[in-house]
Coordinates of C-alpha atoms and ligand atoms in Angstrom, one line a residue:
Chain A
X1485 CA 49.4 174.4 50.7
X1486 CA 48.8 171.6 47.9
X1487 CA 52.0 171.6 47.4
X1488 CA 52.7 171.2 51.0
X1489 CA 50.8 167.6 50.8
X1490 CA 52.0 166.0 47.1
X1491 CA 55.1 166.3 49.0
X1492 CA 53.9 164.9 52.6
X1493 CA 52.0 162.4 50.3
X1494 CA 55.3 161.9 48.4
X1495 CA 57.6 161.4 51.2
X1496 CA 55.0 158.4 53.0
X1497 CA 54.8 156.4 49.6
X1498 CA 58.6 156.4 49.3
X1499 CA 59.2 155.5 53.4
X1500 CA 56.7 152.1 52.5
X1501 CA 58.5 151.6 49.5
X1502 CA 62.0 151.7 51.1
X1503 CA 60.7 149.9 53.9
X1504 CA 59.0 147.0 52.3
X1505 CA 62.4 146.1 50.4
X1506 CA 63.7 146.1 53.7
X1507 CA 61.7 143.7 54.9
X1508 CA 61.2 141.8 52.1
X1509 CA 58.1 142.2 50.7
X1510 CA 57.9 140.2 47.6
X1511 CA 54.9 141.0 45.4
X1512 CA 55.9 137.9 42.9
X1513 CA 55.0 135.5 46.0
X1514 CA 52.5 136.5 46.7
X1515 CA 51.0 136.8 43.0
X1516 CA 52.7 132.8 42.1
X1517 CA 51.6 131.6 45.3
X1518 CA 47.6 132.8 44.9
X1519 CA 46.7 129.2 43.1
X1520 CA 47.9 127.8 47.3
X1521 CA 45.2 130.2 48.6
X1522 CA 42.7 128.9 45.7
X1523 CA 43.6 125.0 46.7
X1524 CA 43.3 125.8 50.5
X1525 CA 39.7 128.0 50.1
X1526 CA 38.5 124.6 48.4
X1527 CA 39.5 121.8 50.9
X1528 CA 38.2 124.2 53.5
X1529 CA 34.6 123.9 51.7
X1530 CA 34.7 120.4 52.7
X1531 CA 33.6 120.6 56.1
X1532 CA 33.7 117.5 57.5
X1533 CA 30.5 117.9 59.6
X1534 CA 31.6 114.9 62.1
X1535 CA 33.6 117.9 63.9
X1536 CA 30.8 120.6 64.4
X1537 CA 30.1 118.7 68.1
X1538 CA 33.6 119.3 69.2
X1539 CA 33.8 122.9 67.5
X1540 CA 30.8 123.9 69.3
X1541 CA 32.4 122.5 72.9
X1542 CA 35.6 124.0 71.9
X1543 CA 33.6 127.3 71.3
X1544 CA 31.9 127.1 74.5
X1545 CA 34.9 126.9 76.6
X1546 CA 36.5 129.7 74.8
X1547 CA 33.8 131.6 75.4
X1548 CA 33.7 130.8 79.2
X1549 CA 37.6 131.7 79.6
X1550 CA 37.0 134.9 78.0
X1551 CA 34.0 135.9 80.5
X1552 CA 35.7 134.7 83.5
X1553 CA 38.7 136.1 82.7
X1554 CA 36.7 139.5 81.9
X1555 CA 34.5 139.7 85.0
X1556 CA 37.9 138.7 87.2
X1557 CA 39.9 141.7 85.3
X1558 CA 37.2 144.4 85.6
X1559 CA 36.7 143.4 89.2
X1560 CA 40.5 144.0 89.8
X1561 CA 40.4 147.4 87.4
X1562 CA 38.1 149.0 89.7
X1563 CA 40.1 149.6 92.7
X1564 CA 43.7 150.0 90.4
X1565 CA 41.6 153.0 88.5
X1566 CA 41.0 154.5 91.5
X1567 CA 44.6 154.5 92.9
X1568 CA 45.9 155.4 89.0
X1569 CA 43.8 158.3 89.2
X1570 CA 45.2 161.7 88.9
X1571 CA 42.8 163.8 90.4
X1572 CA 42.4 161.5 93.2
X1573 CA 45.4 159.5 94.5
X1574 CA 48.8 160.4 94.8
X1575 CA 51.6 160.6 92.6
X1576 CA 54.0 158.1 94.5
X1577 CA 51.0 155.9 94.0
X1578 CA 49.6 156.1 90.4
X1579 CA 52.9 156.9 88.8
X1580 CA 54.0 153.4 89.8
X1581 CA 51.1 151.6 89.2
X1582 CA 50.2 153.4 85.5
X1583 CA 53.9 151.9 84.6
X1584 CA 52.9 148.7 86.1
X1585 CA 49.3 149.0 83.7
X1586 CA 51.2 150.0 80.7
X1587 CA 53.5 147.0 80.6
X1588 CA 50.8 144.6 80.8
X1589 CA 49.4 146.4 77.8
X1590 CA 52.9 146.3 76.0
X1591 CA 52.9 142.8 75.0
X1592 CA 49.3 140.9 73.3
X1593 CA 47.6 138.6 75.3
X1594 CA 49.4 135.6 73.9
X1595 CA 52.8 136.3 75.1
X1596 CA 51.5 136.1 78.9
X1597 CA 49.6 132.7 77.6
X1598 CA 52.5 131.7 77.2
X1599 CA 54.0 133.0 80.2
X1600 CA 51.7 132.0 82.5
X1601 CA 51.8 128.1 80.7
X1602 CA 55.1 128.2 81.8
X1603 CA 54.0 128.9 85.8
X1604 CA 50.6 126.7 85.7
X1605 CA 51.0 124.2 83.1
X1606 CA 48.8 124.1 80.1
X1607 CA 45.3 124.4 79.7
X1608 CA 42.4 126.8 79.9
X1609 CA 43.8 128.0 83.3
X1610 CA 46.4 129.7 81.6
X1611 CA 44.4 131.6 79.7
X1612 CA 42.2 132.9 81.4
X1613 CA 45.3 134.3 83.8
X1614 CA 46.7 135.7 80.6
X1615 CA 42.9 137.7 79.4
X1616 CA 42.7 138.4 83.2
X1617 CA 46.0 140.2 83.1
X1618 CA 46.0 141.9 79.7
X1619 CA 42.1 143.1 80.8
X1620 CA 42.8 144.6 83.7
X1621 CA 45.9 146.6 82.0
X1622 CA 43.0 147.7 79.5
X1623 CA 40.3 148.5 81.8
X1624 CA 42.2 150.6 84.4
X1625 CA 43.5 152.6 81.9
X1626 CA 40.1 153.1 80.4
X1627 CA 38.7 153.4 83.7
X1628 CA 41.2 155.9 84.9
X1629 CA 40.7 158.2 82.4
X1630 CA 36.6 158.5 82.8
X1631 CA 37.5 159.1 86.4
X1632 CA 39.8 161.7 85.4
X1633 CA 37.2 163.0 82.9
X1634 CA 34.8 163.5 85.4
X1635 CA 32.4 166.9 86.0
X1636 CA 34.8 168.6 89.0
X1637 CA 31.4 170.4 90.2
X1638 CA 30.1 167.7 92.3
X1639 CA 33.8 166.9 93.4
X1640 CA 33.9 170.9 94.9
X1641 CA 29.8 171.0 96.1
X1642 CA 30.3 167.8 98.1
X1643 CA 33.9 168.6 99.4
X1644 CA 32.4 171.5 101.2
X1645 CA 30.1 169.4 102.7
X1646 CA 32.8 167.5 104.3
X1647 CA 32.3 163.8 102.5
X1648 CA 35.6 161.8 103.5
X1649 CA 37.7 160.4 100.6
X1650 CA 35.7 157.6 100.7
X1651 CA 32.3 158.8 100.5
X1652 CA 33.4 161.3 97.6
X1653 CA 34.8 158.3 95.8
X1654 CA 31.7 156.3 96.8
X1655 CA 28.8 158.7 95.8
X1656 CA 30.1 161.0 93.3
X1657 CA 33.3 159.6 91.4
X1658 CA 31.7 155.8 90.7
X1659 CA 28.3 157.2 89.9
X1660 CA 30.1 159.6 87.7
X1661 CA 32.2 157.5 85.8
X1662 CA 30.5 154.3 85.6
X1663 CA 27.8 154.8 82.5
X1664 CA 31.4 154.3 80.4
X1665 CA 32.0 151.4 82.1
X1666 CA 29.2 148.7 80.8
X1667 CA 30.3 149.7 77.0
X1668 CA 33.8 149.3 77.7
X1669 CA 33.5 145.7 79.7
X1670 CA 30.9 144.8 76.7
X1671 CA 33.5 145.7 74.3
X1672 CA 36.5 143.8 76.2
X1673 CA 34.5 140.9 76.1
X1674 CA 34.3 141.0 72.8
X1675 CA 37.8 141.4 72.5
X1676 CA 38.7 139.0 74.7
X1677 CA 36.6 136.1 73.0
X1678 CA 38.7 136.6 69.9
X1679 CA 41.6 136.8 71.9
X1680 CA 40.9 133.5 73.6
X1681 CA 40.2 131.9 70.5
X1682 CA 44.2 131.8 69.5
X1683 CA 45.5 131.4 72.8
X1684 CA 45.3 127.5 72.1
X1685 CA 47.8 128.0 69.7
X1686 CA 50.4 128.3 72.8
X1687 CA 48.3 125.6 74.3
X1688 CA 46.7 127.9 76.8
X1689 CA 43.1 126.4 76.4
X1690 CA 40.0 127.1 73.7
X1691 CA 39.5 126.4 70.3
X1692 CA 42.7 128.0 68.7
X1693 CA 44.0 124.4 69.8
X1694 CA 42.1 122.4 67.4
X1695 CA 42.8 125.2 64.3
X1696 CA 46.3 125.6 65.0
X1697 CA 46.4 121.7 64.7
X1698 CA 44.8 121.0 61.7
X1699 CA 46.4 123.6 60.1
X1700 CA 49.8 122.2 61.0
X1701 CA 48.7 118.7 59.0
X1702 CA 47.1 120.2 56.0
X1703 CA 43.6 119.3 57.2
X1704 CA 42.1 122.3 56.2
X1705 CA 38.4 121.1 55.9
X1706 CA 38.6 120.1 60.0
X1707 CA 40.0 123.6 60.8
X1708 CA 37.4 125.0 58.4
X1709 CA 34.9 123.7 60.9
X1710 CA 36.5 125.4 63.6
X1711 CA 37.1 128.8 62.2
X1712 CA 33.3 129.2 60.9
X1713 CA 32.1 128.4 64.5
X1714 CA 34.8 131.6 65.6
X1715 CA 33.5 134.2 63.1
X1716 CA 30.0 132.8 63.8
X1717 CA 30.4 133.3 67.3
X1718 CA 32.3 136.8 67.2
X1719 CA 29.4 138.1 64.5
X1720 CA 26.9 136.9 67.4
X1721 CA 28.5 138.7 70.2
X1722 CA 29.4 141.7 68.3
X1723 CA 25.5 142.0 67.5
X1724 CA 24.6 141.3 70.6
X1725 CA 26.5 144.0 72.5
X1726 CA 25.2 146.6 70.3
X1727 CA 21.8 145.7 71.2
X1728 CA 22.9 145.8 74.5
X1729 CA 24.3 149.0 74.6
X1730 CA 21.5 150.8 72.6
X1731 CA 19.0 149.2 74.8
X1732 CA 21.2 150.1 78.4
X1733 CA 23.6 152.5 77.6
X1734 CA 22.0 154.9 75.5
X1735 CA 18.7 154.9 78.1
X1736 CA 20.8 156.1 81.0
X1737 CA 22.3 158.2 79.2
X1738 CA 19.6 160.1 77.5
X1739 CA 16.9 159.2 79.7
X1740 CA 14.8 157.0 77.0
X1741 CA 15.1 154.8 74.1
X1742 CA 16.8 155.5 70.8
X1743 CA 14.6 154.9 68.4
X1744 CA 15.4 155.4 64.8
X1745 CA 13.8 158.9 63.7
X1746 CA 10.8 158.1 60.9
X1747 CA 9.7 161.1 59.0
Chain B
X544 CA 34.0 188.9 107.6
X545 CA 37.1 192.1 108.0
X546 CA 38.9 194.1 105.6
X547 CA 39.3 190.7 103.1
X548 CA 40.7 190.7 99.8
X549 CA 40.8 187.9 97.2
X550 CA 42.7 186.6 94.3
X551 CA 43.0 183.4 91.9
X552 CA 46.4 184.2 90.4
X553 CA 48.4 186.3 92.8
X554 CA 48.0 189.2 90.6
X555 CA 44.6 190.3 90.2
X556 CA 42.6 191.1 93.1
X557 CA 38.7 189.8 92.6
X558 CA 37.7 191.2 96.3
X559 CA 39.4 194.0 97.6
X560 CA 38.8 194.8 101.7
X561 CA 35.7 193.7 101.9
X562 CA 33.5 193.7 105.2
X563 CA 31.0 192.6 106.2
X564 CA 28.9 191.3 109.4
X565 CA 26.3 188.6 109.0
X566 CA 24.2 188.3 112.4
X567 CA 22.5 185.0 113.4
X568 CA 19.1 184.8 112.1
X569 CA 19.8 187.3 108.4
X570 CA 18.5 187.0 105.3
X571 CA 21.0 188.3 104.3
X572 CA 21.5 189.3 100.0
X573 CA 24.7 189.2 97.9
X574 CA 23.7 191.7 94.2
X575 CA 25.9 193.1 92.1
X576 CA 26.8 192.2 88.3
X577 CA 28.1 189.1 86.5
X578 CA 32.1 189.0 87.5
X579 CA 31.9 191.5 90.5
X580 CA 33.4 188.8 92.8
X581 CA 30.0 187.1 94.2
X582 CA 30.8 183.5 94.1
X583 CA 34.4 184.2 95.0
X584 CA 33.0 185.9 98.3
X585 CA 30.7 182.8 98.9
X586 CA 33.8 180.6 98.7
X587 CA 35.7 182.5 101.1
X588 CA 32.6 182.1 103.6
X589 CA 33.2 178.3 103.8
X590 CA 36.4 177.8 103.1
X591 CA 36.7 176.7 100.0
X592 CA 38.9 179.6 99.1
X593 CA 41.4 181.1 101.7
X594 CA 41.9 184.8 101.6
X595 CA 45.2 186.7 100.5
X596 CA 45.0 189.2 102.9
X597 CA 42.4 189.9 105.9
X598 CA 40.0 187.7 107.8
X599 CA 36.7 185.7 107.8
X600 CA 35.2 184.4 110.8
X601 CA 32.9 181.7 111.4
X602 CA 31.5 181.2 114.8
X603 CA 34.7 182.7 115.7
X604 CA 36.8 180.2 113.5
X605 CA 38.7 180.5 110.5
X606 CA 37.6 178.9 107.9
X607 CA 40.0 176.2 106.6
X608 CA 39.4 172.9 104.7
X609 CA 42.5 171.5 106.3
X610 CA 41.9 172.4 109.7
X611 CA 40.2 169.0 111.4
X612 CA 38.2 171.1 113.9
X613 CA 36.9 173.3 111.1
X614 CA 35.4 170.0 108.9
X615 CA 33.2 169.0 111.3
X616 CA 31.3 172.8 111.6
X617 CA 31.6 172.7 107.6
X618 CA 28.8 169.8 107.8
X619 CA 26.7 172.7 109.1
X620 CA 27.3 175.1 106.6
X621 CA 24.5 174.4 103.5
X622 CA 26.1 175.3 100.6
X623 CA 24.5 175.7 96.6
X624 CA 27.1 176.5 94.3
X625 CA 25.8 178.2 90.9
X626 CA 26.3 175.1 89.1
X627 CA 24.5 173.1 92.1
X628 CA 26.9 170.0 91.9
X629 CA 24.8 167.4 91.4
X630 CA 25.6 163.8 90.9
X631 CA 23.9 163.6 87.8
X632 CA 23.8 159.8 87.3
X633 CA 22.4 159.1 91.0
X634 CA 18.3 159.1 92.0
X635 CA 17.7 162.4 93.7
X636 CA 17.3 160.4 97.8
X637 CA 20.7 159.7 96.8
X638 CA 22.1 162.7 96.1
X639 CA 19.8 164.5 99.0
X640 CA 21.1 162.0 101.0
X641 CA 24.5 162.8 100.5
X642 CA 24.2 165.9 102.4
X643 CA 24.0 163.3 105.6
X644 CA 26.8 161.7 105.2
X645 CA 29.1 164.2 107.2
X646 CA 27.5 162.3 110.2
X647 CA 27.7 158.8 108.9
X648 CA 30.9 156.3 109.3
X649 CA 33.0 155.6 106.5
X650 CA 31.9 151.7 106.4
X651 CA 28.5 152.4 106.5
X652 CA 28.2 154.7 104.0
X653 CA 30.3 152.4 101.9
X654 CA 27.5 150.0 102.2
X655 CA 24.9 152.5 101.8
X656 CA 23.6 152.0 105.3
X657 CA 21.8 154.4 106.3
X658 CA 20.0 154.8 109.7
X659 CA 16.2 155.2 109.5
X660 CA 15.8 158.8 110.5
X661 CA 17.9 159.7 107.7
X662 CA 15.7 158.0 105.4
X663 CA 13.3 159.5 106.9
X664 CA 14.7 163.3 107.0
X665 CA 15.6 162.8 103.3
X666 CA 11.8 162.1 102.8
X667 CA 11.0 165.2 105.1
X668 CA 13.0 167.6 103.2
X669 CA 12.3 166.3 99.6
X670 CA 8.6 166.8 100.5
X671 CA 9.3 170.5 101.5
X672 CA 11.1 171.5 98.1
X673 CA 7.7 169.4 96.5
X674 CA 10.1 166.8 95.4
X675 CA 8.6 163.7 97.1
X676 CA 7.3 162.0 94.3
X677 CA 10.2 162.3 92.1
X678 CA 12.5 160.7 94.8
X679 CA 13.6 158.0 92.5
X680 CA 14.0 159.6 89.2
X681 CA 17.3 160.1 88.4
X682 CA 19.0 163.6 88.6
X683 CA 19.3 164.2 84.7
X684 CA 16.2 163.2 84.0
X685 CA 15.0 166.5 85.6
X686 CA 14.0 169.8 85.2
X687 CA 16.0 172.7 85.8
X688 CA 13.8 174.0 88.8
X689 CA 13.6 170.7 89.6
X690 CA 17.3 170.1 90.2
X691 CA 17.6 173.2 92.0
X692 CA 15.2 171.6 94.7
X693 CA 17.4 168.6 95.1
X694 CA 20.3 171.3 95.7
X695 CA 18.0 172.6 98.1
X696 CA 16.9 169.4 99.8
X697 CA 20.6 168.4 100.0
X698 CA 21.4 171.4 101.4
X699 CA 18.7 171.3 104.2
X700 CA 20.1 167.5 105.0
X701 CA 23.1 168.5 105.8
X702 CA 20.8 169.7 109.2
X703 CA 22.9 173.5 108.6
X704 CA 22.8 176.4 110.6
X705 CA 23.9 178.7 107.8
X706 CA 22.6 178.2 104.3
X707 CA 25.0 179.7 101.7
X708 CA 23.3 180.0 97.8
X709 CA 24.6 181.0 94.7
X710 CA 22.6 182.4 92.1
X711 CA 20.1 179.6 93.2
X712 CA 17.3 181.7 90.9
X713 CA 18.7 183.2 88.3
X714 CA 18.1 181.2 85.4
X715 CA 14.6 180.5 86.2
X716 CA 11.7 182.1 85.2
X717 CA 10.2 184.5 87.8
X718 CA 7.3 182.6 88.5
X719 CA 9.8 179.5 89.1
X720 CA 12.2 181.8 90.7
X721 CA 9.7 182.8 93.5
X722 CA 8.3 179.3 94.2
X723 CA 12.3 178.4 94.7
X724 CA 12.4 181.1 96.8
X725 CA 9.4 180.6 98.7
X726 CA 11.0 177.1 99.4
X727 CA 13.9 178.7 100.7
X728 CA 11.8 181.0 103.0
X729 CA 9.6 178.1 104.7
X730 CA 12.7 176.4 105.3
X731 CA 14.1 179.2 106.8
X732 CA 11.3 179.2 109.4
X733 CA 11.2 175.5 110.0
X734 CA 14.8 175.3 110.4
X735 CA 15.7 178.7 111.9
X736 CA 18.6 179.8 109.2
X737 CA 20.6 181.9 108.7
X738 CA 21.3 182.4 104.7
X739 CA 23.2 184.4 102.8
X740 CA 21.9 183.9 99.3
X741 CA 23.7 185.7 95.7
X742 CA 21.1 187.2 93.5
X743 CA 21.6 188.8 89.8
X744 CA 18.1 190.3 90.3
X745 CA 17.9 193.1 93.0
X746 CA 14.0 193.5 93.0
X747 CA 14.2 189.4 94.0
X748 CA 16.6 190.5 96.9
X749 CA 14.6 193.1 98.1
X750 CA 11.9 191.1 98.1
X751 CA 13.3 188.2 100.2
X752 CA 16.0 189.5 102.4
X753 CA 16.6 191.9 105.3
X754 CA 19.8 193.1 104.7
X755 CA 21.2 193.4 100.9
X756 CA 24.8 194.3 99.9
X757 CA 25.8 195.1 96.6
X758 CA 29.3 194.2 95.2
X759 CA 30.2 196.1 92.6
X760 CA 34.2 194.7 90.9
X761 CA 35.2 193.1 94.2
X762 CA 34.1 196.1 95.9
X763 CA 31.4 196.2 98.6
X764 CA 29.5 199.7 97.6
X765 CA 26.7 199.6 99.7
X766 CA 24.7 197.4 102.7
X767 CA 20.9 198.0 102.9
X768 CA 18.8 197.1 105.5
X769 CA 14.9 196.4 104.3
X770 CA 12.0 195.5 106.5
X771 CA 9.0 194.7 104.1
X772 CA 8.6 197.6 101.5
X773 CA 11.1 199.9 103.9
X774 CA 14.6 200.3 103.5
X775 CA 15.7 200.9 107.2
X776 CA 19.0 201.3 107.1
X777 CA 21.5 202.5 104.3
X778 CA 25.3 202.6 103.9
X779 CA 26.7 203.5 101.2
X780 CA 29.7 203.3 99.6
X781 CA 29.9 206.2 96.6
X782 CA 26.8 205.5 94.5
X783 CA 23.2 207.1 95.4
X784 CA 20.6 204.8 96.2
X785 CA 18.6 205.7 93.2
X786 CA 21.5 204.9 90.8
X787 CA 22.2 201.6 92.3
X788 CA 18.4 200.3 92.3
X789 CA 18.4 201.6 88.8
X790 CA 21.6 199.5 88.1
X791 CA 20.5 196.3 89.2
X792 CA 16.7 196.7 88.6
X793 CA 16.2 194.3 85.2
X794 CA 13.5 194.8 83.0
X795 CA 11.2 191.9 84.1
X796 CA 11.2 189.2 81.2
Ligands
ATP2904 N1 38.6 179.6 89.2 C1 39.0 180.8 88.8 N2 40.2 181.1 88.4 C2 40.5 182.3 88.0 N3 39.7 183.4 88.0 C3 38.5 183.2 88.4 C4 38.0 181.9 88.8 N4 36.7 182.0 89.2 C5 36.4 183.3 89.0 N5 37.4 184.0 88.5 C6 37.4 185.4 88.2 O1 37.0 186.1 89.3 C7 36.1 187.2 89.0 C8 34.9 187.1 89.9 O2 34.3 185.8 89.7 P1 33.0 185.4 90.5 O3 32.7 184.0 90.1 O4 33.2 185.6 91.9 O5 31.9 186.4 89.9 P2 30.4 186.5 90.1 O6 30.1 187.8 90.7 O7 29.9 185.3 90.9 O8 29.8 186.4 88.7 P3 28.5 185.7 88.1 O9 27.4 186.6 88.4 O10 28.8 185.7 86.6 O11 28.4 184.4 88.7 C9 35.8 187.1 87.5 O12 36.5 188.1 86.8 C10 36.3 185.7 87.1 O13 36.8 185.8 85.8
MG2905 MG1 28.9 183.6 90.5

């Protein structure tokens, strides 16, 4: 048995160790070139505050692409999880359209930023196409499997009442698979806000413009300024959603508050 | 139902040439031990299971999901499977109010649109099972005799001329069990029913019914009819009648 895992454990350290020569990993660098990291870590401590207006509207439409292009995605998910659902559509139609979903999942979000600056031109527009596309790859699947995941009881009770395909879908599979679905759009946003916040870099809108650009000329206490405002913002909406979801999620499905147990 | 037998896999038969007549009007009572077939022969009676070999009859149709004439008497037919089937996640109006929906359109049940009277019926019924009050609560966030009344209520919405119940009782307490029951019984009146309800406990059956069969591993093995404290009428199959009331009479607990 122990044996069994020296050698599994064996076997994985020599694969990284082959495959790190391959690819070049040079531990020398990176030791020679920590002074750069040191010299970059202390321009970027001198914020040069004049910028903290124009980080903060950067910010701001960042976070509005990644909310529109949220809402806009889950509002498309809906209807493709229903049709990419097993137990309810048909195969000629969700074995399509899962292939469809998981190529839109293949590639990050900042490939189809760039793709879709190429069909609308740049700017925020872009974007949000690109976290509309990549969130409705994300949510259907998501989606698709709660639906699949569902309790088949009511499915059979109500079939033999004779509900149509739409009224089954309407009062028993949404109602049965939605509790997931405010956690999962809570956590796409989140997602999607960091996402958003490089797609600038391809020059499809938000504040990964301005970082990307200082950056590029050295001027790392102007994209210090920038980056602070991201982490602040992504620690804020990280904290926020788990409020949310202990307040919501966790009282529909329990049926009360969690509170933490005293004793 | 004539000479019927049943299967899930092909191979092993769960009912094997069962009979049995069901007149207008019964109370009629399903017994016999956990596995004997009950629930199978409940599915058979409305379709939801097709038979291997033999026939069931209802109102002189078959009953089939896919046949179109057939889903439109299947509205009629109140059924309670023994795990209920509720949409847990829903208020209890809306899952009593599912059993109207067989009468609604497609668009305006999309929309939620219901007509007045159904409102209204919902209200009736969820006042009979004593559920009135809790019309808003959502299904989870209720008892387990509790949630059996919604069954019930959705059941009675459906407006059915046949109420078919699994094991509606069983995992209730007897006290519970017979206020469920006695639900059952006023609704029978109001509505004129006929029911065919499954019990594990044949003192409840007695008690309740006017005709009681007893399934016994997917055999039928004997129908009884009662009339108060009287057993009336008695076929058997090959067990005595004291053997079989010993068999399924449980120690109260
Ligand atoms: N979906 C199914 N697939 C295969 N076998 C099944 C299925 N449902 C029931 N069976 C088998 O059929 C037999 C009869 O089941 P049934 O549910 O009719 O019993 P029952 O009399 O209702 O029992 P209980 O009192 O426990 O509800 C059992 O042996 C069971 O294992
Ligand atoms: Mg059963």
């Amino acid at each position: 048995m122990n044996q069994k895992n020296n050698l599994v454990i064996g076997a994985i350290i020599a694969i990284v160790v082959v495959m790190s020569y391959d690819v070049g990993v040079d531990p020398i660098a990176f030791v020679e070139g920590l002074p750069n990291l040191g010299i970059v870590l202390k321009e970027m401590t001198e914020f040069e505050s004049e910028h903290w207006g124009t980080a903060f509207w950067a910010m701001l439409e960042t976070i509005e692409m990644a909310f529109i292009g949220t809402i806009l995605g889950v509002v498309i998910s809906l209807p493709i999880s229903i049709f990419a659902a097993r137990n309810i559509s048909n195969k000629y139609v969700y074995g399509p359209l899962r292939a469809l979903l998981a190529a839109t999942r293949t590639f990050p979000s900042i490939l189809w930023a760039i793709l879709f600056v190429i069909v609308v031109g740049l700017g925020p527009f872009a974007g949000i196409l690109a976290i509309t596309l990549y969130t409705i790859g994300f949510i259907s699947k998501l989606q698709y499997e709660s639906i699949e995941a569902i309790d088949y009881d009511p499915v059979e009770a109500t079939t033999a009442i004779g509900l149509s395909k739409i009224q089954l879908i309407r009062y028993v599979i949404i109602p049965e698979s939605a509790p997931h679905l405010l956690s999962q759009i809570l956590y796409m946003f989140d997602y999607n806000v960091r996402q958003t916040s490089i797609l600038g870099i391809v020059g499809a809108g938000g504040i990964g413009f301005y970082i990307i650009n200082y950056i590029k000329f050295f001027e790392y206490g102007k994209a210090a300024v920038f980056m602070l405002v991201v982490l602040v913002t992504v620690l804020a909406i990280d904290w926020a959603s788990v409020k949310i979801r202990d307040r919501y999620i966790m009282k529909a499905q329990h049926g009360q508050q969690v509170k933490p147990m005293k004793n | 139902m004539r000479n019927v037998s049943a299967s899930y896999d092909s191979k092993n038969l769960i009912l094997k040439n069962v009979s049995m007549n069901v007149k207008r009007g019964t109370n009629y009572a399903i017994v016999g031990a956990s596995g004997s077939g009950k629930s199978t022969l409940l599915k058979l009676m409305n379709g939801m299971m097709i038979p291997s070999s033999g026939v069931v009859l209802y109102n002189y149709q078959k009953p089939d999901l896919k046949n179109k004439e057939y889903k439109k008497s299947i509205a009629k037919i109140g059924y309670i499977p023994q795990t209920l089937g509720l949409v847990k996640n829903t208020s209890v109006l809306e899952n009593v109010l599912i059993g109207a929906l067989p009468r609604l359109s497609n668009f305006k049940s999309f929309f939620k649109m219901f007509p007045k009277e159904e409102i209204e019926k919902a209200h009736e019924v969820l006042d009979l099972v004593g559920l009135d009050t809790k019309s808003n609560r959502k299904v989870h966030m209720l008892s387990g005799g509790e949630k059996r009344r919604v069954a019930i209520a959705r059941a009675l919405m459906q407006k059915p001329d046949v109420l078919l119940a699994d094991e509606i009782v069983s995992e209730l307490d007897s006290v519970t069990a017979r206020e469920v029951m006695d639900v059952i019984k006023d609704a029978q009146k109001k509505f004129k029913l006929t029911a065919i309800m499954i019990h594990h406990d044949m003192t409840l059956a007695l008690e309740y019914a006017n005709r009681v069969a007893v399934i016994q591993e997917g055999d039928k093995i004997l129908e009884i009819g009662v009339d108060g404290d009287q057993i009336i009428d008695f076929q058997t199959g090959n067990l005595t009648q004291e053997e079989i009331l010993e068999m399924y009479n449980e120690p109260e607990k």
